[in-house]
Amino acid sequence: MPSQYPQNCVDFNAGHLLHRLYGLQQTYLHISPESMAQVAKEFQLPVSQVASVVDFYSFFYQKPVGQYHILFSNCTSCGYQTDQHNLLEMICRLLTVMPGKARADGRVSVGETSCIGMCDHGASMLINGVPLVGLNVEKIAQITHLVSEHQPLSCWPVEWFQVENNIHKRDVLLNEQIQPGSSLKKALAGDSQLTLDVILHSGLRGRGGAGFDAGKKWRFCREAEGEAHYVVCNADEGEPGTFKDRVLLQSYADALFEGMTICAYVIGARKGFVYLRGEYRYLLNHLQNILKRRYEQSLLGTSILGQTEFSFDIEIVVGAGAYICGEESALIESLEGKPGIPRIRPPFPVTHGYLGQPTVVNNVETLIAAAYIAYHGSDWFKAMGTEQSTGSKILSVSGDCRTPGVYEYTHGVSVQQVLNDCGANNAQAVQIGGPAGALVAKKDFARQISFEDLPTGGSFLVFGAHRNLLSVNQNFARFFAHESCGFCTPCRVGTRLLENSFQKIADGRATRRDIQEIKQLSALVKRYSHCGLGHTAANHILDSLQDFPEVFEEKLVQTPFTPSINLDAALEDARQITRRDDADAHLE
Ligand code: SF4
């Protein structure tokens, strides 16, 4: 007897605090103090907790937004600003609206948001939460007209909202569509220890970038004591330039749910969550339909495939615009209906995760790979890639190339090969793994995508020879300052100071001393921040200073002031008294 699709999986206004708040935001275009008080009562929470959640997530507003609420992606690939045009400025001018404010008649508001994962579609926006892709000057003029005419979105050209997969290169994962239930049947045919062994022997490592051994994570969780165990799929890819999970969720969701179910079987979980980034809310109905079918096929619910001992439910929770929720402990906080502030670790989620219980958090690609491994076996997977990086990696390629899109390679492919395949003939550098990753200069294009050399969550941003790397760095610095959750001072203040420093350089007001300060500040933010966001926020700066110092230097001003004494020598006594003679104790 097939299971019923649980009602709480479809009732998005009731089950979860984020969904309830989203419903209010949709209805009233903002969340008022009265609404917060009402929700606090319904959820039996302090009003302050509900208020902190509303305050934390960027898709919740305490003042009304417009009936048409437009958010331009400000990513370097799907952003609104080119050398020729600033589409945000254009629409604001045409609609007589100030950026960041609703127009007086309440009709429209225009703002910007971090990367919305449409980098292979050119300039893009969210309008009332729905992605509208391929923006250009003509389309902006048409949008202005439709807003002025008060046309509902359902009457707008349907092709504007069509998000393509743009898969240009397939390897083992993208080549094959898993037959629903086929991997699960294989896994359930043996005991759960056997399936765990297969995952362990495959060498599968987390595809989010950090590369922790997936089998070990499953084993630690399985062995951890708790009242319940949980599987969480991190579908919150927010790294600017990353969009391959969007494609996987669109076309490989069965394999994802299969991987989650196999993980549940191994660790003894009865409940799983997909944490879907708010920017991908448009995929929700599609994912729910697949879940529904899987319940009907006895691939989810109670007594899966007739195994009376094995029951598992999957629920989808949709985020509300917070990059930091891609960090696994922040994601768990968000799942629990709180602001997504990263937890202090240890303890790690494998022992103390969702509701303090043992939890596996894996990303979309990892869980899909697990489903394929369960079907084909560990040797099949191990035969591909490099020694420490088995299997394949799916890349989101965008920026200055002829064919942006999704490319899958076995691990070990060179940066140059990817550039050849995507038609990037004139690249000066590639940002691998998003702003938090590594900037690879032309001289290093022989380096390889792998955990041994260049690990990546999947973002592959190409910068052509014409690209102004200073503006790229400025964009990244702004991104981190905006996305810092504010919990710890080195990151909260440091990222803002770095953003200001880049503005100073761009304005032509910076000196050599500012560059030194940027280096010191970058080292401080990297070392003393609480979580991965802060640890990696300055990577792009340090890489650029190392390989492209001229980009900074040509904007520096030479101060006319030349000291008449040797200031560094004058500090010698002070250095002797403090017994410091390291580089930081010198002025030069
Ligand atoms: Fe928040 Fe940044 Fe600190 Fe991470 S490093 S906890 S994002 S303030």
Coordinates of C-alpha atoms and ligand atoms in Angstrom, one line a residue:
M1 CA 0.0 0.0 0.0
P2 CA 1.7 3.3 -1.1
S3 CA 2.1 6.0 1.5
Q4 CA 0.3 9.3 1.3
Y5 CA 2.3 12.5 0.6
P6 CA 2.4 14.1 4.1
Q7 CA 0.2 17.2 4.2
N8 CA 2.8 19.3 6.0
C9 CA 5.0 18.9 2.9
V10 CA 2.6 20.9 0.8
D11 CA 1.1 23.4 3.3
F12 CA 3.8 26.0 3.0
N13 CA 1.9 28.7 5.0
A14 CA 1.7 26.6 8.1
G15 CA 4.4 24.1 8.9
H16 CA 7.5 26.1 9.1
L17 CA 8.2 29.6 10.5
L18 CA 10.0 30.7 7.3
H19 CA 7.0 29.6 5.2
R20 CA 4.5 31.3 7.5
L21 CA 6.5 34.5 7.2
Y22 CA 6.8 34.1 3.5
G23 CA 3.0 33.8 3.2
L24 CA 2.6 37.1 5.2
Q25 CA 5.2 38.8 3.0
Q26 CA 3.3 37.8 -0.1
T27 CA 0.0 38.9 1.2
Y28 CA 0.9 42.2 2.9
L29 CA 4.1 43.0 1.0
H30 CA 5.8 43.3 4.4
I31 CA 5.8 41.8 7.8
S32 CA 4.4 44.2 10.4
P33 CA 4.9 44.2 14.2
E34 CA 1.3 43.0 14.5
S35 CA 2.0 40.1 12.1
M36 CA 5.1 39.2 14.0
A37 CA 3.1 39.1 17.3
Q38 CA 0.5 36.9 15.7
V39 CA 3.1 34.5 14.3
A40 CA 4.9 34.4 17.7
K41 CA 1.6 33.4 19.3
E42 CA 0.9 30.7 16.7
F43 CA 4.4 29.2 17.0
Q44 CA 4.6 29.8 20.8
L45 CA 7.8 31.7 20.4
P46 CA 8.9 35.0 21.9
V47 CA 8.1 37.9 19.6
S48 CA 11.8 38.8 19.8
Q49 CA 12.7 35.5 18.1
V50 CA 10.2 36.1 15.3
A51 CA 11.5 39.7 14.9
S52 CA 15.1 38.5 14.7
V53 CA 14.2 36.0 11.9
V54 CA 12.4 38.7 10.0
D55 CA 15.4 41.0 10.4
F56 CA 17.9 38.4 9.4
Y57 CA 16.6 37.2 6.0
S58 CA 16.9 39.6 3.1
F59 CA 13.6 38.5 1.5
F60 CA 11.5 39.6 4.5
Y61 CA 10.8 43.3 4.8
Q62 CA 9.5 45.4 7.6
K63 CA 8.3 48.2 5.3
P64 CA 6.1 47.5 2.3
V65 CA 7.7 46.7 -1.0
G66 CA 6.0 47.4 -4.3
Q67 CA 3.3 45.2 -5.9
Y68 CA 6.0 44.5 -8.5
H69 CA 9.1 43.9 -6.4
I70 CA 12.2 43.8 -8.6
L71 CA 15.6 42.5 -7.4
F72 CA 18.5 42.7 -9.9
S73 CA 21.2 40.1 -9.3
N74 CA 24.5 41.9 -8.7
C75 CA 26.7 39.0 -9.5
T76 CA 29.7 39.6 -11.8
S77 CA 28.1 37.1 -14.4
C78 CA 24.4 37.6 -14.1
G79 CA 24.7 41.2 -13.0
Y80 CA 22.9 44.2 -14.3
Q81 CA 25.9 46.4 -15.0
T82 CA 28.0 46.2 -18.1
D83 CA 30.5 48.7 -19.6
Q84 CA 27.6 49.9 -21.8
H85 CA 24.6 49.8 -19.6
N86 CA 23.3 50.0 -16.0
L87 CA 19.9 48.3 -16.3
L88 CA 19.0 49.0 -12.7
E89 CA 19.6 52.7 -13.1
M90 CA 17.6 52.6 -16.4
I91 CA 14.5 51.0 -14.9
C92 CA 14.6 53.3 -11.9
R93 CA 14.7 56.3 -14.2
L94 CA 11.9 55.0 -16.4
L95 CA 9.7 54.0 -13.5
T96 CA 10.6 57.1 -11.4
V97 CA 11.5 54.9 -8.4
M98 CA 14.4 55.2 -6.0
P99 CA 16.6 52.1 -5.6
G100 CA 15.7 50.4 -2.4
K101 CA 12.4 52.2 -1.9
A102 CA 8.9 51.5 -3.0
R103 CA 7.3 54.2 -5.2
A104 CA 4.9 56.4 -3.4
D105 CA 1.9 54.7 -5.1
G106 CA 3.1 51.3 -3.9
R107 CA 3.2 50.0 -7.4
V108 CA 6.8 49.1 -7.7
S109 CA 10.1 48.8 -5.9
V110 CA 13.6 48.1 -7.3
G111 CA 16.7 46.8 -5.5
E112 CA 19.5 44.4 -5.9
T113 CA 20.4 41.0 -4.4
S114 CA 23.3 38.6 -4.4
C115 CA 23.8 36.1 -7.2
I116 CA 20.5 34.4 -8.1
G117 CA 22.1 31.4 -9.9
M118 CA 21.2 32.5 -13.4
C119 CA 24.8 33.3 -14.5
D120 CA 24.5 31.2 -17.7
H121 CA 21.5 33.4 -18.8
G122 CA 23.2 36.8 -18.7
A123 CA 21.7 39.7 -16.7
S124 CA 18.8 38.5 -14.6
M125 CA 16.4 39.6 -11.9
L126 CA 13.8 38.2 -9.5
I127 CA 10.4 39.8 -9.9
N128 CA 8.1 38.9 -7.0
G129 CA 10.5 36.1 -6.3
V130 CA 10.4 34.6 -9.9
P131 CA 13.6 34.6 -12.0
L132 CA 13.4 36.7 -15.2
V133 CA 16.4 36.1 -17.4
G134 CA 18.3 37.5 -20.3
L135 CA 17.8 41.1 -19.6
N136 CA 18.8 43.8 -22.0
V137 CA 17.9 47.4 -22.8
E138 CA 14.9 46.4 -24.9
K139 CA 13.5 44.1 -22.3
I140 CA 13.8 46.7 -19.6
A141 CA 11.8 49.1 -21.7
Q142 CA 9.1 46.4 -22.2
I143 CA 9.1 45.6 -18.5
T144 CA 8.6 49.2 -17.7
H145 CA 5.6 49.3 -20.0
L146 CA 4.0 46.2 -18.5
V147 CA 4.5 47.5 -14.9
S148 CA 3.0 50.8 -15.9
E149 CA 0.0 49.0 -17.5
H150 CA -0.3 46.9 -14.3
Q151 CA -0.2 43.7 -16.2
P152 CA -0.1 40.6 -14.0
L153 CA 3.1 38.4 -14.4
S154 CA 0.9 35.6 -15.9
C155 CA 0.4 37.9 -18.9
W156 CA 4.1 38.6 -19.5
P157 CA 5.9 36.8 -22.2
V158 CA 6.4 33.2 -21.0
E159 CA 9.9 32.9 -22.5
W160 CA 11.2 35.6 -20.2
F161 CA 10.8 33.1 -17.4
Q162 CA 12.2 30.1 -19.1
V163 CA 15.3 28.8 -17.3
E164 CA 17.3 26.5 -19.5
N165 CA 19.6 23.7 -18.3
N166 CA 22.5 24.7 -20.7
I167 CA 24.3 21.4 -20.2
H168 CA 27.3 21.5 -22.6
K169 CA 29.3 18.5 -21.4
R170 CA 28.1 15.4 -19.7
D171 CA 30.1 12.7 -17.9
V172 CA 29.1 9.9 -15.6
L173 CA 26.4 11.7 -13.6
L174 CA 24.7 13.8 -16.3
N175 CA 24.9 11.1 -18.9
E176 CA 22.5 8.8 -17.2
Q177 CA 19.0 9.2 -15.7
I178 CA 18.5 7.0 -12.8
Q179 CA 15.4 4.8 -13.0
P180 CA 13.4 5.8 -9.9
G181 CA 14.0 3.1 -7.2
S182 CA 16.8 1.3 -9.0
S183 CA 19.6 2.3 -6.7
L184 CA 17.4 2.1 -3.7
K185 CA 16.5 -1.5 -4.5
K186 CA 20.1 -2.4 -4.8
A187 CA 20.9 -0.7 -1.4
L188 CA 18.0 -2.4 0.3
A189 CA 18.9 -5.8 -1.1
G190 CA 21.9 -5.9 1.3
D191 CA 22.1 -4.6 4.9
S192 CA 22.9 -1.0 5.6
Q193 CA 26.5 -1.8 6.6
L194 CA 27.1 -3.1 3.2
T195 CA 25.8 0.0 1.5
L196 CA 27.9 2.2 3.9
D197 CA 31.0 0.1 2.9
V198 CA 30.2 0.8 -0.8
I199 CA 30.1 4.6 -0.2
L200 CA 33.2 4.4 2.0
H201 CA 35.2 2.5 -0.6
S202 CA 34.2 4.7 -3.4
G203 CA 36.2 7.6 -1.9
L204 CA 33.3 10.0 -2.5
R205 CA 34.0 13.4 -1.0
G206 CA 31.6 16.2 -0.3
R207 CA 31.0 18.2 -3.5
G208 CA 30.4 21.5 -1.7
G209 CA 34.1 22.4 -1.8
A210 CA 35.5 21.3 1.6
G211 CA 35.7 17.7 0.4
F212 CA 35.0 15.9 3.6
D213 CA 34.8 12.1 3.1
A214 CA 31.1 11.4 2.6
G215 CA 31.2 7.8 3.8
K216 CA 33.0 8.8 7.0
K217 CA 30.4 11.4 7.6
W218 CA 27.6 8.8 7.2
R219 CA 29.5 6.4 9.5
F220 CA 30.0 9.0 12.3
C221 CA 26.4 9.9 12.1
R222 CA 25.2 6.2 12.1
E223 CA 27.4 5.6 15.2
A224 CA 26.3 8.7 17.1
E225 CA 23.7 8.2 19.8
G226 CA 20.5 10.2 19.6
E227 CA 16.7 10.0 19.7
A228 CA 16.5 10.5 16.0
H229 CA 18.8 10.8 13.0
Y230 CA 18.3 13.2 10.2
V231 CA 19.4 13.6 6.5
V232 CA 19.6 17.2 5.2
C233 CA 20.3 18.1 1.6
N234 CA 22.0 21.4 1.3
A235 CA 20.3 22.9 -1.8
D236 CA 21.4 26.5 -0.8
E237 CA 24.1 27.0 -3.4
G238 CA 24.7 30.7 -3.1
E239 CA 28.3 31.1 -4.1
P240 CA 28.3 33.7 -6.9
G241 CA 28.8 32.0 -10.2
T242 CA 27.2 28.7 -9.1
F243 CA 24.1 27.3 -10.7
K244 CA 24.6 23.6 -11.4
D245 CA 22.4 22.5 -8.5
R246 CA 19.6 24.4 -10.1
V247 CA 20.0 22.1 -13.1
L248 CA 20.4 19.0 -10.9
L249 CA 17.2 19.9 -9.0
Q250 CA 15.4 20.6 -12.3
S251 CA 16.4 17.4 -14.1
Y252 CA 18.0 14.9 -11.7
A253 CA 15.8 15.3 -8.6
D254 CA 14.9 11.6 -8.5
A255 CA 18.5 10.7 -8.1
L256 CA 18.8 13.3 -5.3
F257 CA 15.8 11.9 -3.4
E258 CA 17.2 8.4 -4.0
G259 CA 20.5 9.4 -2.5
M260 CA 18.8 11.0 0.5
T261 CA 16.8 7.8 1.0
I262 CA 19.9 5.6 0.8
C263 CA 21.6 7.8 3.3
A264 CA 18.6 7.5 5.6
Y265 CA 18.8 3.7 5.3
V266 CA 22.5 3.8 6.3
I267 CA 22.3 6.2 9.2
G268 CA 18.9 5.1 10.5
A269 CA 17.0 8.3 9.8
R270 CA 13.2 8.6 9.4
K271 CA 13.1 12.2 8.4
G272 CA 15.0 14.3 5.8
F273 CA 14.9 17.9 4.6
V274 CA 15.8 19.6 1.4
Y275 CA 16.9 23.1 2.3
L276 CA 16.1 25.0 -1.0
R277 CA 17.5 28.4 -1.5
G278 CA 14.9 31.1 -1.7
E279 CA 16.1 32.1 -5.1
Y280 CA 15.1 28.6 -6.4
R281 CA 11.5 28.7 -4.9
Y282 CA 10.3 28.5 -8.5
L283 CA 11.4 24.8 -8.5
L284 CA 9.2 24.0 -5.5
N285 CA 6.2 22.7 -7.3
H286 CA 8.3 20.6 -9.6
L287 CA 10.2 19.0 -6.6
Q288 CA 7.0 18.4 -4.7
N289 CA 5.4 16.6 -7.7
I290 CA 8.4 14.3 -7.8
L291 CA 8.2 13.7 -4.1
K292 CA 4.5 13.0 -4.4
R293 CA 5.2 10.4 -7.1
R294 CA 7.9 8.8 -5.1
Y295 CA 5.4 8.4 -2.2
E296 CA 3.0 6.7 -4.6
Q297 CA 5.7 4.4 -5.9
S298 CA 6.5 3.4 -2.3
L299 CA 10.0 4.9 -2.6
L300 CA 9.2 7.2 0.4
G301 CA 6.9 7.0 3.4
T302 CA 6.3 4.0 5.5
S303 CA 7.5 0.5 4.6
I304 CA 9.6 1.6 1.7
L305 CA 9.6 -1.0 -1.1
G306 CA 7.9 -3.4 1.3
Q307 CA 10.5 -3.2 4.0
T308 CA 8.4 -2.8 7.1
E309 CA 11.4 -1.6 9.2
F310 CA 12.3 1.2 6.9
S311 CA 10.3 4.5 6.7
F312 CA 11.5 7.8 5.6
D313 CA 9.9 11.2 4.8
I314 CA 11.3 14.2 3.0
E315 CA 10.2 17.7 3.6
I316 CA 11.3 20.8 1.6
V317 CA 12.1 24.0 3.5
V318 CA 12.6 27.1 1.5
G319 CA 15.2 29.7 2.6
A320 CA 14.6 33.4 2.5
G321 CA 17.8 35.0 1.0
A322 CA 20.8 34.4 3.2
Y323 CA 24.1 33.2 1.7
I324 CA 25.4 32.1 5.1
C325 CA 22.8 29.4 5.3
G326 CA 24.9 27.4 2.9
E327 CA 27.2 26.8 5.9
E328 CA 25.9 23.6 7.4
S329 CA 25.4 24.7 11.0
A330 CA 23.8 28.0 9.9
L331 CA 21.5 25.9 7.6
I332 CA 20.5 23.8 10.5
E333 CA 19.7 26.9 12.6
S334 CA 17.5 28.1 9.7
L335 CA 15.8 24.7 9.5
E336 CA 15.0 25.1 13.2
G337 CA 13.3 28.5 12.4
K338 CA 16.1 30.7 13.6
P339 CA 18.4 33.3 12.1
G340 CA 21.1 31.4 10.2
I341 CA 24.0 32.1 12.4
P342 CA 26.8 29.5 12.3
R343 CA 27.1 27.5 15.5
I344 CA 30.3 27.0 17.4
R345 CA 31.9 23.7 16.4
P346 CA 32.6 21.2 17.7
P347 CA 30.2 19.6 18.3
F348 CA 29.6 18.9 14.6
P349 CA 26.2 18.2 13.0
V350 CA 27.1 14.5 12.6
T351 CA 26.6 14.2 16.4
H352 CA 24.6 17.4 17.3
G353 CA 22.8 18.6 14.3
Y354 CA 19.1 19.3 13.7
L355 CA 17.3 19.6 17.1
G356 CA 20.6 18.5 18.6
Q357 CA 20.4 15.1 17.0
P358 CA 22.9 13.3 14.7
T359 CA 22.5 14.8 11.2
V360 CA 24.2 14.2 7.9
V361 CA 24.3 17.4 5.7
N362 CA 25.4 16.8 2.1
N363 CA 24.9 18.9 -0.9
V364 CA 22.8 18.1 -4.0
E365 CA 25.7 16.7 -6.1
T366 CA 27.1 14.6 -3.3
L367 CA 23.8 12.9 -2.7
I368 CA 23.2 12.3 -6.4
A369 CA 26.7 10.8 -6.7
A370 CA 25.9 8.5 -3.7
A371 CA 22.8 7.2 -5.5
Y372 CA 24.9 6.4 -8.6
I373 CA 27.5 4.7 -6.5
A374 CA 24.9 2.6 -4.7
Y375 CA 23.8 1.4 -8.2
H376 CA 27.1 0.9 -10.0
G377 CA 29.4 0.1 -7.1
S378 CA 32.4 1.7 -5.6
D379 CA 35.0 0.3 -8.1
W380 CA 33.1 2.0 -11.0
F381 CA 33.4 5.4 -9.2
K382 CA 37.0 4.9 -8.0
A383 CA 38.1 4.1 -11.5
M384 CA 37.5 7.8 -12.5
G385 CA 39.3 10.9 -11.4
T386 CA 42.5 11.1 -9.4
E387 CA 43.8 9.3 -6.3
Q388 CA 42.3 11.7 -3.8
S389 CA 39.4 12.9 -5.9
T390 CA 37.4 10.0 -7.3
G391 CA 34.5 10.5 -9.7
S392 CA 33.5 13.6 -11.5
K393 CA 32.9 17.3 -10.8
I394 CA 30.1 19.3 -12.2
L395 CA 31.1 22.9 -13.0
S396 CA 29.0 26.1 -13.5
V397 CA 30.9 27.9 -16.1
S398 CA 30.1 31.6 -16.7
G399 CA 31.6 35.0 -17.4
D400 CA 33.6 35.8 -20.5
C401 CA 33.1 32.7 -22.6
R402 CA 31.1 31.7 -25.7
T403 CA 29.0 29.0 -24.1
P404 CA 28.3 29.5 -20.4
G405 CA 26.5 26.6 -18.8
V406 CA 27.0 23.3 -17.0
Y407 CA 30.1 21.1 -17.7
E408 CA 30.9 17.8 -16.1
Y409 CA 34.5 16.4 -16.0
T410 CA 36.2 13.6 -14.2
H411 CA 38.4 15.1 -11.5
G412 CA 41.9 16.2 -12.7
V413 CA 40.8 18.2 -15.7
S414 CA 43.0 21.3 -16.3
V415 CA 41.6 24.8 -16.2
Q416 CA 42.9 25.3 -19.7
Q417 CA 40.8 22.3 -21.0
V418 CA 37.6 23.8 -19.5
L419 CA 38.5 27.2 -21.1
N420 CA 38.9 25.5 -24.5
D421 CA 35.6 23.7 -24.2
C422 CA 33.6 26.8 -23.2
G423 CA 35.1 29.0 -25.8
A424 CA 37.1 31.3 -23.6
N425 CA 40.1 32.2 -25.9
N426 CA 41.2 35.3 -24.2
A427 CA 41.0 34.7 -20.5
Q428 CA 43.4 36.5 -18.2
A429 CA 42.1 34.7 -15.1
V430 CA 39.5 32.3 -13.7
Q431 CA 37.9 32.5 -10.3
I432 CA 37.5 28.9 -9.2
G433 CA 35.0 28.1 -6.4
G434 CA 33.4 31.6 -6.3
P435 CA 34.7 34.7 -4.4
A436 CA 35.7 32.4 -1.5
G437 CA 37.8 30.2 -3.8
A438 CA 41.0 30.8 -5.7
L439 CA 41.8 33.3 -8.5
V440 CA 43.9 31.4 -11.1
A441 CA 46.0 33.5 -13.4
K442 CA 46.8 32.6 -17.0
K443 CA 50.3 31.3 -16.1
D444 CA 48.6 28.6 -13.9
F445 CA 46.0 27.4 -16.4
A446 CA 47.6 24.0 -16.4
R447 CA 46.4 23.5 -12.8
Q448 CA 43.8 20.8 -12.2
I449 CA 40.3 20.8 -10.8
S450 CA 40.7 18.3 -7.9
F451 CA 40.9 18.2 -4.1
E452 CA 44.7 17.9 -4.4
D453 CA 45.0 21.1 -6.4
L454 CA 41.9 23.3 -7.0
P455 CA 38.9 22.1 -5.0
T456 CA 35.7 23.8 -5.9
G457 CA 32.0 23.8 -5.1
G458 CA 31.5 24.2 -8.8
S459 CA 31.8 27.9 -9.7
F460 CA 34.1 28.6 -12.7
L461 CA 34.0 32.4 -13.5
V462 CA 36.0 33.4 -16.5
F463 CA 37.5 36.9 -16.7
G464 CA 38.5 37.9 -20.2
A465 CA 41.5 40.2 -21.0
H466 CA 39.2 43.2 -21.1
R467 CA 37.8 42.6 -17.6
N468 CA 38.6 45.1 -14.9
L469 CA 39.8 42.9 -12.0
L470 CA 39.6 45.8 -9.6
S471 CA 35.9 46.1 -10.2
V472 CA 35.6 42.3 -9.8
N473 CA 37.4 42.5 -6.4
Q474 CA 35.2 45.4 -5.4
N475 CA 32.1 43.4 -6.3
F476 CA 33.3 40.4 -4.2
A477 CA 34.3 42.6 -1.3
R478 CA 30.8 44.2 -1.4
F479 CA 29.3 40.7 -1.5
F480 CA 31.0 39.5 1.6
A481 CA 30.3 42.7 3.5
H482 CA 26.6 42.3 2.6
E483 CA 26.4 38.6 3.4
S484 CA 28.4 38.6 6.7
C485 CA 25.9 37.5 9.3
G486 CA 27.3 40.0 11.8
F487 CA 27.9 37.5 14.6
C488 CA 31.6 38.1 15.0
T489 CA 33.5 41.3 14.9
P490 CA 36.5 40.4 12.6
C491 CA 34.1 39.5 9.8
R492 CA 31.4 42.0 10.5
V493 CA 33.7 45.0 10.7
G494 CA 36.6 43.6 8.6
T495 CA 34.6 42.9 5.5
R496 CA 33.0 46.3 5.7
L497 CA 36.4 48.0 6.0
L498 CA 37.7 46.0 3.1
E499 CA 34.7 47.1 1.0
N500 CA 35.5 50.7 1.9
S501 CA 39.2 50.2 1.0
F502 CA 38.2 49.1 -2.5
Q503 CA 36.0 52.1 -2.9
K504 CA 38.9 54.3 -1.9
I505 CA 41.1 52.6 -4.5
A506 CA 38.4 52.8 -7.2
D507 CA 38.0 56.5 -6.4
G508 CA 41.7 57.1 -6.9
R509 CA 42.2 58.2 -3.3
A510 CA 44.3 55.3 -2.0
T511 CA 48.1 55.2 -1.4
R512 CA 50.6 52.4 -0.9
R513 CA 49.8 52.5 2.8
D514 CA 46.2 51.4 2.0
I515 CA 47.4 48.3 0.3
Q516 CA 49.4 47.4 3.3
E517 CA 46.4 47.9 5.5
I518 CA 44.3 45.7 3.1
K519 CA 46.9 43.0 3.4
Q520 CA 46.9 43.2 7.2
L521 CA 43.1 43.4 7.5
S522 CA 42.7 40.4 5.1
A523 CA 45.0 38.3 7.2
L524 CA 43.1 39.3 10.3
V525 CA 39.7 38.5 8.9
K526 CA 40.9 35.2 7.6
R527 CA 42.5 34.2 10.9
Y528 CA 40.1 35.4 13.5
S529 CA 36.6 35.0 12.0
H530 CA 34.2 32.5 13.4
C531 CA 33.2 30.6 10.3
G532 CA 34.1 29.7 6.7
L533 CA 32.6 32.9 5.3
G534 CA 35.1 35.0 7.2
H535 CA 38.0 32.6 6.7
T536 CA 37.7 32.8 3.0
A537 CA 36.3 36.4 2.5
A538 CA 39.8 37.8 1.7
N539 CA 41.0 35.0 -0.6
H540 CA 40.2 36.9 -3.7
I541 CA 42.1 40.0 -2.5
L542 CA 45.3 38.1 -1.5
D543 CA 45.3 36.2 -4.8
S544 CA 44.8 39.4 -6.8
L545 CA 47.5 41.2 -4.9
Q546 CA 49.9 38.4 -5.6
D547 CA 49.2 37.8 -9.3
F548 CA 47.8 41.2 -10.5
P549 CA 49.5 43.9 -8.3
E550 CA 49.4 46.3 -11.2
V551 CA 45.6 46.4 -11.1
F552 CA 45.9 48.0 -7.7
E553 CA 49.0 50.0 -8.3
E554 CA 47.9 51.9 -11.3
K555 CA 45.0 53.4 -9.3
L556 CA 47.2 54.5 -6.3
V557 CA 48.1 58.1 -5.8
Q558 CA 51.6 59.2 -4.8
T559 CA 51.3 61.5 -1.8
P560 CA 53.4 64.7 -2.2
F561 CA 54.5 64.4 1.5
T562 CA 58.0 63.0 2.0
P563 CA 59.1 62.8 5.6
S564 CA 62.4 64.6 6.4
I565 CA 63.4 61.9 8.9
N566 CA 63.6 58.2 8.6
L567 CA 60.4 57.2 10.5
D568 CA 61.2 53.6 10.5
A569 CA 64.6 54.1 12.0
A570 CA 63.1 56.4 14.6
L571 CA 61.0 53.6 15.9
E572 CA 64.0 51.4 16.6
D573 CA 64.1 52.2 20.3
A574 CA 60.4 51.3 20.7
R575 CA 61.0 48.0 18.9
Q576 CA 63.9 47.2 21.3
I577 CA 61.8 48.0 24.3
T578 CA 58.8 45.9 23.1
R579 CA 61.2 43.2 21.8
R580 CA 59.5 43.2 18.4
D581 CA 61.3 43.2 15.2
D582 CA 58.8 41.4 12.9
A583 CA 57.5 42.9 9.6
D584 CA 54.4 44.4 11.3
A585 CA 56.6 46.4 13.7
H586 CA 58.2 48.2 10.7
L587 CA 56.6 51.0 8.6
E588 CA 58.0 49.7 5.3
Ligands
SF4_1 FE1 28.9 35.5 10.7 FE2 31.1 36.3 9.3 FE3 31.4 35.5 11.8 FE4 30.7 33.7 9.9 S1 32.6 34.8 10.0 S2 29.8 33.9 11.9 S3 29.4 35.0 8.6 S4 30.2 37.3 11.0

